[in-house]
Coordinates of C-alpha atoms in Angstrom, one line a residue:
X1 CA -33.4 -51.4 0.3
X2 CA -33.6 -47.8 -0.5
X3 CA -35.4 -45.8 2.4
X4 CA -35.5 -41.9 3.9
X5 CA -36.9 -43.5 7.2
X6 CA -35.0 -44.6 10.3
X7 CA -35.2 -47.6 12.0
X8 CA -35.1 -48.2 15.7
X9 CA -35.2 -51.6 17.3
X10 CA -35.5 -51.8 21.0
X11 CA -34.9 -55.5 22.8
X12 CA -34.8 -55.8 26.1
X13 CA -32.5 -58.4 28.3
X14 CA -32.4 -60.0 32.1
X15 CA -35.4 -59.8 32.7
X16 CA -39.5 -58.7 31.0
X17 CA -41.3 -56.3 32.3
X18 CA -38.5 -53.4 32.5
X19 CA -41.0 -51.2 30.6
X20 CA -39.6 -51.5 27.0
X21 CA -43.0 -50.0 26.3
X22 CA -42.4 -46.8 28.1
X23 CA -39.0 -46.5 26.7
X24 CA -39.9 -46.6 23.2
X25 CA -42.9 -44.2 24.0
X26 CA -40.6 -41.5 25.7
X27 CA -38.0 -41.5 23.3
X28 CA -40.8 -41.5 20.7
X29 CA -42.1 -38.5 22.3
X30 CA -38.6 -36.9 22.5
X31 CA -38.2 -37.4 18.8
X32 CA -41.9 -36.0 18.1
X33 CA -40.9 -33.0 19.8
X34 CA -38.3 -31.9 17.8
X35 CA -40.5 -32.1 14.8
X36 CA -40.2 -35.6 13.6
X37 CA -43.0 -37.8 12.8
X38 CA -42.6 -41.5 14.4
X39 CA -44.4 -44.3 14.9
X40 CA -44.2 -47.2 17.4
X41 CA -44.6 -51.0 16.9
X42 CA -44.9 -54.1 18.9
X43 CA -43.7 -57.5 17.9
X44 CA -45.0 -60.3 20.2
X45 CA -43.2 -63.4 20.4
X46 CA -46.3 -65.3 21.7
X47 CA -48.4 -67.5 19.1
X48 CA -51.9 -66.4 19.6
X49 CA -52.7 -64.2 16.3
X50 CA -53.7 -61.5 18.5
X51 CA -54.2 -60.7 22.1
X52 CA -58.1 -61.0 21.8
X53 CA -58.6 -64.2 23.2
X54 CA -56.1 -63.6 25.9
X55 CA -57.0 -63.4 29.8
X56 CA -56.1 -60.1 31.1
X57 CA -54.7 -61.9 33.9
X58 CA -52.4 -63.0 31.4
X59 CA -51.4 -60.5 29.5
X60 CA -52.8 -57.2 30.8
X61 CA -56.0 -55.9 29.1
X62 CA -56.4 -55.9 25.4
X63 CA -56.6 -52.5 23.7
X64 CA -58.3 -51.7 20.2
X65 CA -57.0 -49.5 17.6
X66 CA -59.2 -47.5 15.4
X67 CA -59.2 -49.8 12.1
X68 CA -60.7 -52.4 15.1
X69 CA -57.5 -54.3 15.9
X70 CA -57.2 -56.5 19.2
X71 CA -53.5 -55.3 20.2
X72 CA -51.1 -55.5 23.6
X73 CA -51.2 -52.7 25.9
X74 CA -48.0 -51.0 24.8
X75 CA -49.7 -50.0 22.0
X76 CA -52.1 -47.6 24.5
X77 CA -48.8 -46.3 25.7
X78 CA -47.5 -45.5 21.9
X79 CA -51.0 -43.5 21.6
X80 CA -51.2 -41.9 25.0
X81 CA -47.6 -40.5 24.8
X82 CA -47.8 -39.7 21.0
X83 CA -51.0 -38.5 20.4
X84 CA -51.4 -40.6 17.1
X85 CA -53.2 -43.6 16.4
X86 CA -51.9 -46.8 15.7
X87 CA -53.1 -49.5 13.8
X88 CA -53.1 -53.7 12.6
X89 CA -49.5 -52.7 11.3
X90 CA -48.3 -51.8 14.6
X91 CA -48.6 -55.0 16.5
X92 CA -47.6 -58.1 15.1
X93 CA -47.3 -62.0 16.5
X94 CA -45.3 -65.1 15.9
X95 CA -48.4 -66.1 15.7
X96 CA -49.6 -63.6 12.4
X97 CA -46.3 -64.3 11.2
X98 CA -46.6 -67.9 10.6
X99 CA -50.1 -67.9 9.9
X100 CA -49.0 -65.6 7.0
X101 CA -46.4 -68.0 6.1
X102 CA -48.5 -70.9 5.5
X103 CA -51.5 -69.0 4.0
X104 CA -48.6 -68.5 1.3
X105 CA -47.4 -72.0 1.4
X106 CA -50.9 -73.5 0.9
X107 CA -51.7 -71.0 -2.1
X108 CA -48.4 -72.4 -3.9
X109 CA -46.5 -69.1 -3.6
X110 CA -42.9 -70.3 -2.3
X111 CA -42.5 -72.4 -5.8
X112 CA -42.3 -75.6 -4.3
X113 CA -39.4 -74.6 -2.4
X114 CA -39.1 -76.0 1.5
X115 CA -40.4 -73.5 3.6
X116 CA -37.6 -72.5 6.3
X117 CA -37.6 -70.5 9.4
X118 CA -34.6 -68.7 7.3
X119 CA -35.6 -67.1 5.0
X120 CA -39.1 -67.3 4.8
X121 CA -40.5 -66.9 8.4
X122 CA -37.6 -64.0 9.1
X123 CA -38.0 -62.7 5.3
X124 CA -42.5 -62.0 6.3
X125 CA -41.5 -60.4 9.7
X126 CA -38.7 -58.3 7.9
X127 CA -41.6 -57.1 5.6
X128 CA -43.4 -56.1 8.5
X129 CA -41.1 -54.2 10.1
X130 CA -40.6 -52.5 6.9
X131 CA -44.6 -52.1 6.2
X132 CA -45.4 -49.0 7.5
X133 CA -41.9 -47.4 6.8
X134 CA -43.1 -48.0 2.9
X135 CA -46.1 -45.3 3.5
X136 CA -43.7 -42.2 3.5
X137 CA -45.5 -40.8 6.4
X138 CA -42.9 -41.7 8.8
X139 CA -39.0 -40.3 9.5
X140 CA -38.3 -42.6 12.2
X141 CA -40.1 -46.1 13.5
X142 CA -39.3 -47.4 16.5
X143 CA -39.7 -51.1 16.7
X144 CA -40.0 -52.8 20.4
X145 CA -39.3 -57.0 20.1
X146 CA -41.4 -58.4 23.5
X147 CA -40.2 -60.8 25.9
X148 CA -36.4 -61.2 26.4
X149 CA -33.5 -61.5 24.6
X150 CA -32.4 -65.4 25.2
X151 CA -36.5 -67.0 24.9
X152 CA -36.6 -69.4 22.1
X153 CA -39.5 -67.6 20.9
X154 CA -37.8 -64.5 20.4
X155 CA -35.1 -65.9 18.0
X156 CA -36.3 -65.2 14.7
X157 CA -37.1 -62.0 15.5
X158 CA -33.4 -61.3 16.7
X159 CA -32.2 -63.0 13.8
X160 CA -34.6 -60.6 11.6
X161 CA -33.1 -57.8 13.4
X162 CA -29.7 -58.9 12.2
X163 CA -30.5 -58.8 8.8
X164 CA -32.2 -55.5 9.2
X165 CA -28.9 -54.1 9.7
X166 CA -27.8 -55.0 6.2
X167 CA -30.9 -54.5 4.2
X168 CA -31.1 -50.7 5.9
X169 CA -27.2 -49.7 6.0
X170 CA -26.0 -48.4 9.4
X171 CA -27.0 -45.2 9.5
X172 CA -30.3 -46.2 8.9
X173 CA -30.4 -48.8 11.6
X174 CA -30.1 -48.8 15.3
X175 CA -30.5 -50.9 18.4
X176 CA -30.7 -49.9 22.1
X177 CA -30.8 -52.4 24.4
X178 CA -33.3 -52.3 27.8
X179 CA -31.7 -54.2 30.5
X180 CA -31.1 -54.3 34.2
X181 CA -28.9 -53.3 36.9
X182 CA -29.6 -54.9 40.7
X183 CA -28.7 -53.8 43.6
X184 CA -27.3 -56.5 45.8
X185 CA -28.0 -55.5 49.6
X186 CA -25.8 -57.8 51.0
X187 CA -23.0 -56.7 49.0
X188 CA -24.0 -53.2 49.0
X189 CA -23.6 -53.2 45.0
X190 CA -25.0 -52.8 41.5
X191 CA -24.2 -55.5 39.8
X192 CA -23.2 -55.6 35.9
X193 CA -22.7 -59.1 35.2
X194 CA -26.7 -60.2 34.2
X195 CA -26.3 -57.3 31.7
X196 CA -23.2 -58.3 30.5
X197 CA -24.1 -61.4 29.9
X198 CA -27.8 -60.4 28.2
X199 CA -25.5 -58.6 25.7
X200 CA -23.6 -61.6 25.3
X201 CA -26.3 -63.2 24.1
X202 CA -27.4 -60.5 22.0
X203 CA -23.5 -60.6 20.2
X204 CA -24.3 -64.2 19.2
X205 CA -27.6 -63.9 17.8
X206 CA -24.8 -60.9 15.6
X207 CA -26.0 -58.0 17.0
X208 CA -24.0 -55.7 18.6
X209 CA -26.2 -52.8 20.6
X210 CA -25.4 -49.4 19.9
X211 CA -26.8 -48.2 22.9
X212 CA -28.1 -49.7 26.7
X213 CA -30.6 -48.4 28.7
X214 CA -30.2 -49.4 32.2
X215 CA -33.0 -49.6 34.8
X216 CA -31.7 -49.2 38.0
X217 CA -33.4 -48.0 41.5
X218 CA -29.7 -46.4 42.5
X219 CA -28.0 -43.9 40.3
X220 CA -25.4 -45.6 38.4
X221 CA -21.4 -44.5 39.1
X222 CA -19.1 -43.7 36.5
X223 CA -17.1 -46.9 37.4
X224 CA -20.1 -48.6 36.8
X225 CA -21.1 -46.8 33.7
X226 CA -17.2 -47.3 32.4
X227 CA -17.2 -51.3 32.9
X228 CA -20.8 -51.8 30.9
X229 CA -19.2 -49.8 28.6
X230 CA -16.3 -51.6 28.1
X231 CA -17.7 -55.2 28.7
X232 CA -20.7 -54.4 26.3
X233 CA -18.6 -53.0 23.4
X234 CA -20.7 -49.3 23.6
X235 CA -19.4 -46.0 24.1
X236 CA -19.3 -44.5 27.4
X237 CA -22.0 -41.7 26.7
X238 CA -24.4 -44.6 25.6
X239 CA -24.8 -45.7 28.6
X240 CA -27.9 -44.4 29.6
X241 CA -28.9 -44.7 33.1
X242 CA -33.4 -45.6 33.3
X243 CA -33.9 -44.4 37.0
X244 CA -37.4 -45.7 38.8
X245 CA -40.0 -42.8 38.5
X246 CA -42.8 -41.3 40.0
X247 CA -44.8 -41.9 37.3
X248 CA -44.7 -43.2 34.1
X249 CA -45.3 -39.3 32.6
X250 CA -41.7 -38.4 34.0
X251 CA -39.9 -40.5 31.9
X252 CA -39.6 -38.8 28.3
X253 CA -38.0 -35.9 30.5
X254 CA -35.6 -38.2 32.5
X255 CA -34.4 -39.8 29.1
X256 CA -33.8 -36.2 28.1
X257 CA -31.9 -35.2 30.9
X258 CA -29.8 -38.6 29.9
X259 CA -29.6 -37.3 25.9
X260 CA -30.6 -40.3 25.3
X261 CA -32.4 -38.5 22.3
X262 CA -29.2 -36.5 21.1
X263 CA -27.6 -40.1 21.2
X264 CA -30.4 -41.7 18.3
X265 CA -29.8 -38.6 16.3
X266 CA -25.9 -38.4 16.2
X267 CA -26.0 -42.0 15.7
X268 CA -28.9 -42.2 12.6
X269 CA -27.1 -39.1 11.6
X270 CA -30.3 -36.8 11.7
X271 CA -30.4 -33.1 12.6
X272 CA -32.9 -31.9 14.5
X273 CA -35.6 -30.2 12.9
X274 CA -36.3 -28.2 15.8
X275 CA -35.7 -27.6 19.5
X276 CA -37.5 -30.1 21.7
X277 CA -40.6 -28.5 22.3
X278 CA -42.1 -30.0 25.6
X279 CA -44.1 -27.6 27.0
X280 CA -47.6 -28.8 27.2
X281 CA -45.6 -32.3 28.7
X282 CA -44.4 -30.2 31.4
X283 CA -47.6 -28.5 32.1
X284 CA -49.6 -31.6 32.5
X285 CA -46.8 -32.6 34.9
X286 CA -47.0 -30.0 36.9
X287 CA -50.9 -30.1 37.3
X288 CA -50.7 -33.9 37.3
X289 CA -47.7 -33.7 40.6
X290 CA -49.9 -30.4 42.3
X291 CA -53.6 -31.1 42.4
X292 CA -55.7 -28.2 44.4
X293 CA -58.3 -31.0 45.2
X294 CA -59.0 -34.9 45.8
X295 CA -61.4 -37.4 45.0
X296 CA -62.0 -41.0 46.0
X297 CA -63.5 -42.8 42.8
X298 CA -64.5 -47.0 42.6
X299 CA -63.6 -48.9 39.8
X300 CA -65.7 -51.9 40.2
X301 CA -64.3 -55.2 37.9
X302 CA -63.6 -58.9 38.2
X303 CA -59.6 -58.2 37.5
X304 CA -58.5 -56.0 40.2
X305 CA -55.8 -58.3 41.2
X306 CA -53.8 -57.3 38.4
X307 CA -54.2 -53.5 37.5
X308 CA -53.1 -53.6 34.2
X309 CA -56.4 -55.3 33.3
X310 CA -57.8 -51.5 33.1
X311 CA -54.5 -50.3 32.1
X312 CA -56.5 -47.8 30.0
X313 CA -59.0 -46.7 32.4
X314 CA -56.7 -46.1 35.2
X315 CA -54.0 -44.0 32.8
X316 CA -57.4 -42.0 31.4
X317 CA -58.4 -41.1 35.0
X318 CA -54.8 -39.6 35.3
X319 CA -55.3 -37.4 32.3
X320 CA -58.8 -36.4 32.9
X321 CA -57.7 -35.6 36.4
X322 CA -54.7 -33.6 35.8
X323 CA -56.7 -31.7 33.4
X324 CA -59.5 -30.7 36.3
X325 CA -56.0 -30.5 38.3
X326 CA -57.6 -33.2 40.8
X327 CA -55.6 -36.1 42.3
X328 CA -58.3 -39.1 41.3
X329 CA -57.6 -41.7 44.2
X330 CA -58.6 -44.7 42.8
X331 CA -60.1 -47.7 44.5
X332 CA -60.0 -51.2 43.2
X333 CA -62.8 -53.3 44.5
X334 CA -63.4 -56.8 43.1
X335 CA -67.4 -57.3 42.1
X336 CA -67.0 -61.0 43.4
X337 CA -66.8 -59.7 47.1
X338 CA -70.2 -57.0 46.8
X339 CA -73.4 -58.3 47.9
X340 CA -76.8 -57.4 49.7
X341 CA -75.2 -57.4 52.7
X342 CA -72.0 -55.2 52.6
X343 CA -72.6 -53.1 49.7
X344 CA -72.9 -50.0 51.6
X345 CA -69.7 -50.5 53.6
X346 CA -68.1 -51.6 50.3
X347 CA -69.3 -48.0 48.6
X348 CA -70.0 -45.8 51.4
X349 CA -66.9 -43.6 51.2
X350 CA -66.8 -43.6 47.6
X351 CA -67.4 -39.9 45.5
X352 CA -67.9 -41.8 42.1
X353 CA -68.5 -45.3 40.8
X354 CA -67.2 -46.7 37.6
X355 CA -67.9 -50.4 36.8
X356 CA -65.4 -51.8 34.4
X357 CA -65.8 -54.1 31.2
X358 CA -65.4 -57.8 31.0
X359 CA -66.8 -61.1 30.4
X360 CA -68.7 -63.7 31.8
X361 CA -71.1 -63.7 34.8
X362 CA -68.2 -64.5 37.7
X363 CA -68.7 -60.5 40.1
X364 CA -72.1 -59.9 37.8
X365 CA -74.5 -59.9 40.7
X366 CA -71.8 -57.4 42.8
X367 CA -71.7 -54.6 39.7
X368 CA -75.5 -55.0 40.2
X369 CA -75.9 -54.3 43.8
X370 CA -73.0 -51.6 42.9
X371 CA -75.3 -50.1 40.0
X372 CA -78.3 -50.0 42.4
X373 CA -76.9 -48.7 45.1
X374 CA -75.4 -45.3 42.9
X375 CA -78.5 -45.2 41.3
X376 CA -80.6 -45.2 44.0
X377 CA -77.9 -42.8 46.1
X378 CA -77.6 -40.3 43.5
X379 CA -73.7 -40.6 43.5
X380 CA -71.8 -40.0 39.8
X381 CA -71.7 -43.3 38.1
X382 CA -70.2 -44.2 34.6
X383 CA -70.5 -47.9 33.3
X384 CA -68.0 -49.0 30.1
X385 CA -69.1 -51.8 28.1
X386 CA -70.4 -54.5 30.4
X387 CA -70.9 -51.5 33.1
X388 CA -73.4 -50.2 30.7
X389 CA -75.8 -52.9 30.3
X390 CA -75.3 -54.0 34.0
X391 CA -77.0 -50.9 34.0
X392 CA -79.7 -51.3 31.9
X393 CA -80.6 -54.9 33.5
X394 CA -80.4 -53.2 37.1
X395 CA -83.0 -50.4 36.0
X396 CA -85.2 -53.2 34.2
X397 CA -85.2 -55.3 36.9
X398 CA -85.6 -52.6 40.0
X399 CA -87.5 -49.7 38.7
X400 CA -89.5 -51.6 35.9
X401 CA -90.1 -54.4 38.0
X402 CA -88.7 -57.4 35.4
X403 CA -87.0 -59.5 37.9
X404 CA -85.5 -61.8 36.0
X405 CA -84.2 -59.2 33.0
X406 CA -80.6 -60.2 32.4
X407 CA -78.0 -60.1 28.7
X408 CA -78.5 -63.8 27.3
X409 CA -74.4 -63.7 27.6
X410 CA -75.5 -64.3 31.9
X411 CA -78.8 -66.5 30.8
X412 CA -79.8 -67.7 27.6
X413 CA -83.5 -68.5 28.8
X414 CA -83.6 -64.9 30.5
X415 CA -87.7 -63.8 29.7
X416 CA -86.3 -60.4 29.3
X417 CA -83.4 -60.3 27.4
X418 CA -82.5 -56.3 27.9
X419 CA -79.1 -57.1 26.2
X420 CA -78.8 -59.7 23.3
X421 CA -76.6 -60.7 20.7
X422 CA -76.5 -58.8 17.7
X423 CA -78.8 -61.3 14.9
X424 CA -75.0 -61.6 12.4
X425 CA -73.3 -62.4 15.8
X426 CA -75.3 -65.7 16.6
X427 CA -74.0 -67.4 13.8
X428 CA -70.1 -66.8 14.8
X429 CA -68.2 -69.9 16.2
X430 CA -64.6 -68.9 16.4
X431 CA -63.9 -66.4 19.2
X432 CA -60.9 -64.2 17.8
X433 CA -61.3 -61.4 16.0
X434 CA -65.0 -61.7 15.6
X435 CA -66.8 -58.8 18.1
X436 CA -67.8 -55.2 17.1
X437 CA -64.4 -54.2 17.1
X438 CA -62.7 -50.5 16.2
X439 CA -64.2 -47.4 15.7
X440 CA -67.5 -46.5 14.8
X441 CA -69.9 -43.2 14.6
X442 CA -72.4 -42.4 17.7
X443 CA -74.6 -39.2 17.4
X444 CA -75.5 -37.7 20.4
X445 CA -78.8 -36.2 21.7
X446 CA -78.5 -32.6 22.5
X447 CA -79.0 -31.5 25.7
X448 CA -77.4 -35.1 27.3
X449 CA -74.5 -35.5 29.8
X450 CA -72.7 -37.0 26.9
X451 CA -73.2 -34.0 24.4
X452 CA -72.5 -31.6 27.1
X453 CA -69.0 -33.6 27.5
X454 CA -68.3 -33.7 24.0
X455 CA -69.5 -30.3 22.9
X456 CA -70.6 -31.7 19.4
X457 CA -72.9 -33.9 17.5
X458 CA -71.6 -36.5 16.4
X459 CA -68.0 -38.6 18.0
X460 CA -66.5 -42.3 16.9
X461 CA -65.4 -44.7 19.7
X462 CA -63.9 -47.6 19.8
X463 CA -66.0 -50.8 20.8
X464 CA -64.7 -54.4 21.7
X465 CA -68.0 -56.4 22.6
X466 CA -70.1 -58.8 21.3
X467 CA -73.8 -58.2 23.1
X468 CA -76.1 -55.2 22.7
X469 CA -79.2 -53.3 24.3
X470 CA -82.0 -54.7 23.0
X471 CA -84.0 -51.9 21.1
X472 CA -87.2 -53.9 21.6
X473 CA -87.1 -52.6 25.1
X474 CA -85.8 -48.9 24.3
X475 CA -89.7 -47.4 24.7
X476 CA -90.7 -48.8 27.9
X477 CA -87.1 -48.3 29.5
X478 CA -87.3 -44.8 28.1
X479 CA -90.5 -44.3 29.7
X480 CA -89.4 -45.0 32.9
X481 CA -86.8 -42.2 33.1
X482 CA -83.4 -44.0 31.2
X483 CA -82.9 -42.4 28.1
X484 CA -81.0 -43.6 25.0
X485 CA -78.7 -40.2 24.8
X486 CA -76.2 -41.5 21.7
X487 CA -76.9 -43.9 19.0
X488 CA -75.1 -45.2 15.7
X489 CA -76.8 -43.5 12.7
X490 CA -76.4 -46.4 10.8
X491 CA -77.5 -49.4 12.7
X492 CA -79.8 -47.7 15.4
X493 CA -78.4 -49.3 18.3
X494 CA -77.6 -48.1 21.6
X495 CA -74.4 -46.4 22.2
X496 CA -74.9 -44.5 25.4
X497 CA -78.0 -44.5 28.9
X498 CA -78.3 -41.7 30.7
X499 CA -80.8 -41.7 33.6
X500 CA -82.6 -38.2 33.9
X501 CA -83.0 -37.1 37.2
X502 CA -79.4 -37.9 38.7
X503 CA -76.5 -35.4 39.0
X504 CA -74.6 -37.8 37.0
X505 CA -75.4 -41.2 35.7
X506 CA -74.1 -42.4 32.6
X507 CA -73.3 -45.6 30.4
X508 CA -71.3 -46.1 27.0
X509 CA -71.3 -49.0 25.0
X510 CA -68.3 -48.2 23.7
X511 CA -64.4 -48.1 25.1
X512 CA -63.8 -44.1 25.7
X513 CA -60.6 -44.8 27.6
X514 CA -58.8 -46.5 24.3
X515 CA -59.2 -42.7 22.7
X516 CA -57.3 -40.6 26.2
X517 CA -53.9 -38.9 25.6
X518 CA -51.8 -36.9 27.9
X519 CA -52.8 -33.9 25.3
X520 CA -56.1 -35.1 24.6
X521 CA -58.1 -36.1 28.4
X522 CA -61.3 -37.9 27.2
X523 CA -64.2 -35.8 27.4
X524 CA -66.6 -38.0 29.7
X525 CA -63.9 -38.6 31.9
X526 CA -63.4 -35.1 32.6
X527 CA -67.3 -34.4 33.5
X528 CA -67.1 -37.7 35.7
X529 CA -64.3 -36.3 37.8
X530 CA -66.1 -32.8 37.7
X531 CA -69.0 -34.9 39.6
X532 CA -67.3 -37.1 41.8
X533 CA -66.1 -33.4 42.8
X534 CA -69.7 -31.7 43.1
X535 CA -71.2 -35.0 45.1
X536 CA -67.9 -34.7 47.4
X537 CA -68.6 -31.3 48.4
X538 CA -72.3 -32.0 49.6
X539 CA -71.6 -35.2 51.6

C-alpha cells in the first residue's frame, strides 16, 4: 500500500484509564510543533455504533464534532491540544465496524464467500485506519485502540494492527505501548512484571512495540529502565518514563523532556521540518500555574459524581480562565440535592452559576430553584443546552406568571410548552444518532452579551439536543424583559436568551465548550469568568 503518511498506533496494557488519550494528544502536539500536520483517532472496542446513547456515567460525556458526529471524549482532547477539528472518521466502534460488515454482506458484496472475522471484519477496520491517511492532508496519524491489550473485544483490532505493519512497511509503521509501573509500598518497589507480561501478550497477538510509555508516580531508575528494556525486547532510550502531572496541559512538555518525539521521528525516519515551536503552550502554562485572581463558579448537573460527564466544560473553564489569568475554582453541586429550602446555602458563596446539559427530569426542579435564585440575585449565570431552556421555563413560570410552563421532554400535557420538540423530531423512534447534532450557523443581535463576546455577526456551534424554545412564546417572553439575542438564519429558532437588565445572564442552545482549545478559549466563557470577577468584587 503505497503511502507518504506515517502511522502511529498507540495500545495501552495492565490496566484502562492510563490516559492513552492524553498521550496521543501530547505527542500529537509535539509533532505539530515541529511543522507536521497530524491527526488523531479513536477506535472503541465497545459495540454500541457510537457513544450517543451511552450514560455519561458510563462512559464520560459524549462530545460532537463539527460534521455532527456523537464521539468519546478523547476526541475533545485531540481538538483541545491540536487546535483542529476532528470528524466521523476519527472515531470508530466494533460496533460501526460490524454494522459495516453486514450492510456489505446483505447487499451481496463478499460474492458469496463466508464472512470471517479474518479477513473481512479486520480487512473494514484496516480501511479505516487508512481512511483519512488517503486524503493527503495528513504526514503522520496517530491511531489510539481503547480498552486494554488482553480484552476479547480488543482482538481484531490488535490483529489489524499486525497486519498494518506489512501493508505500510516499517518505516511507515509504529507502535508505542501505554502501560504501568506500581509502586509496591510494602516492598518499597516499582514493579515491572504486569508490564512485562502486558507486552507478552502483545508479542502473541505478533506485535512487537517499538516503544513503552510507562506511567509511574515515582521516577523510574535506570535498573528499572534497563530490565523493561531487556524483558520487553525495546531499546533502552525507548523507554519512556509518563510521570503523574499537575495537569493534563504539562504533559506534551514532559514527553519532550523524555524525547519521546525525537524517538517517533528517528524511528519513522522523518526530519524535522522545524524546531519545536512551543511557545504559546508555555505561555498558557505559565498563566494557567500563576493566576493574579480567583473565582468560585457552580456547575449545577445531575452527573457530578463522575467529572468527566462535563469533561468539556470543566477543560473550557481552564482555558477561558488562564486566558483572563484567573484560577476558576470550580464547584460541583448535584441539582437532585437543591430545593426551596437550602438553595441559598447551596449558592450563597458562589460568584457565577452555570447549569449543565443533560436529560430527563431527575435534578430538574433543583436547576430551577438554581435559575431563580441567580436571576432574581443578579449573579453571572450561563445555562448550556438543558441550562438554557431551564431558563426560559423559570422566567415563564416566575416573572410571566405561567405556573405550570415546562419542555414536553419534563410533561407532555404541560399547558405551556415553552420548549417542544422540533415538528420532523416527533416522528423519530430510534434514539441514536437522531438529534440536532454538529454544527450549525447562529447570527447574533448586536449590542447582546453574546455579540459583545464574539465580536462578530454571525458564529457556528455545535448542538446535541432534541427539544427547542418554542417561538410561539418568543413575543410575550420578549416582552417581559428575556430577549432572543442569536438565532439560526435558516430555521428561525432560538439559539441564545439573554435577560436585559442583569450584569450577566445568558443561555445557549448550543454546546460552546465542544469548540475550546488551549489556543482558542471560547469566547462566552471568557466574558462569564470576566463577570463572576466583577460580581466578586462587589459582594
Amino acid at each position: 500500500m503505497a503511502s507518504s503518511t506515517k502511522y502511529i498506533f498507540i495500545t495501552g496494557g495492565v490496566t484502562s484509564s492510563l490516559g492513552k488519550g492524553i498521550i496521543a494528544a501530547s505527542l500529537g502536539k509535539l509533532l505539530q510543533s515541529r511543522g507536521f500536520s497530524v491527526t488523531i483517532q479513536k477506535f472503541d472496542p465497545y459495540l454500541n455504533i457510537d457513544p450517543g446513547t451511552l450514560n455519561p456515567y458510563e462512559h464520560g460525556e459524549c462530545y460532537v464534532t463539527d460534521d455532527g458526529a456523537e464521539t468519546d471524549l478523547d476526541l475533545g482532547h485531540y481538538e483541545r491540544f491540536l487546535n483542529t477539528s476532528t470528524s466521523q472518521s476519527n472515531n470508530v466502534t466494533t460496533g460501526r465496524i460490524y454494522n459495516n460488515v453486514i450492510t456489505k454482506e446483505r447487499k451481496g458484496e463478499f460474492l458469496g464467500k463466508t464472512v470471517q472475522v479474518i479477513p473481512h471484519i479486520t480487512d473494514e477496520i484496516k480501511n479505516n485506519f487508512y481512511k483519512l491517511g488517503q486524503e493527503g492532508k495528513y504526514d503522520v496519524i496517530i491511531t489510539e485502540i481503547g480498552g486494554c491489550v488482553g480484552d476479547i473485544e480488543s482482538l481484531p483490532f490488535i490483529e489489524a494492527v499486525r497486519q498494518a505493519r506489512w501493508d505500510l512497511g516499517p518505516n511507515n509503521f509504529l507502535v508505542i505501548h501505554l502501560t504501568l509501573i506500581p509502586y509496591l509500598k510494602a516492598a518499597k518497589e516499582l514493579k515491572t512484571k504486569p508490564t512485562q507480561h502486558s507486552v507478552k501478550q502483545l508479542l502473541e497477538a505478533g506485535i512487537q512495540p517499538d516503544i513503552l510509555v510507562c506511567r509511574t508516580e515515582y521516577h523510574l531508575p535506570a535498573e528499572v529502565k534497563k530490565k523493561l528494556a531487556l524483558f520487553c525486547n525495546v531499546q533502552l532510550n525507548s523507554v519512556i518514563e509518563a510521570m503523574d502531572a499537575d495537569t493534563i496541559y504539562d504533559v506534551p512538555l514532559l514527553m519532550k523532556k523524555e524525547k519521546l518525539d525525537e524517538r517517533v521521528l528517528s524511528k519513522l525516519k522523518l526530519s524535522s521540518k522545524q524546531n519545536t515551536d512551543l511557545d504559546e503552550w508555555k505561555d498558557f502554562l505559565g498563566k494557567l500555574k500563576n493566576p493574579t485572581q480567583e473565582v468560585t463558579i457552580g456547575l449545577i448537573g445531575k452527573y457530578v459524581s463522575l467529572p468527566d460527564s462535563y469533561k468539556s466544560i470543566i477543560e473550557a473553564f481552564t482555558h477561558a480562565g488562564a486566558s483572563v489569568e484567573c484560577h476558576v475554582n470550580l464547584k460541583l453541586i448535584s441539582s437532585e440535592e437543591i430545593n426551596l429550602d437550602n438553595f441559598k446555602s447551596k449558592l450563597s458563596d458562589l460568584d457565577g452559576i452555570l447549569v449543565a446539559p443533560g436529560f430527563g427530569e431527575r435534578g430538574f426542579e433543583g436547576k430551577i430553584e438554581t435559575v431563580r435564585y441567580a436571576r432574581e440575585e443578579k449573579i453571572p449565570f450561563f445555562g448550556i443546552c438543558l441550562g438554557m431552556q431551564v431558563a426560559v421555563i423559570e422566567f415563564a413560570r416566575n416573572v410571566l406568571q405561567l405556573p405550570n410552563a415546562n419542555s414536553t421532554e419534563m410533561d407532555e400535557n404541560t399547558p405551556h410548552p415553552v420548549i417542544d420538540l422540533m415538528e420532523e423530531q416527533k416522528q423519530i423512534e430510534q434514539m441514536g444518532g437522531t438529534m440536532r447534532l454538529g454544527a450549525y450557523t447562529c447570527e447574533l443581535k448586536r449590542g447582546s452579551k453574546a455579540y459583545q463576546a464574539y465580536g462578530t455577526k454571525k458564529v457556528q456551534e455545535r448542538h446535541r439536543h432534541r427539544y427547542e424554545f418554542n417561538n410561539k412564546y418568543l413575543e410575550q417572553i420578549e416582552r417581559a424583559g428575556m430577549l432572543a439575542t442569536g438565532k439560526n438564519p435558516d430555521t428561525g429558532l432560538v439559539e441564545i436568551m439573554e435577560i436585559k437588565n442583569h450584569p450577566w445572564f445568558v443561555g445557549v442552545q448550543f454546546h460552546p465548550e465542544y469548540r475550546s482549545t488551549v489556543l482558542n478559549p471560547q469566547p462566552l466563557f471568557v466574558k462569564f469568568i470576566e463577570a463572576a470577577i466583577e460580581n466578586k468584587k462587589y459582594k
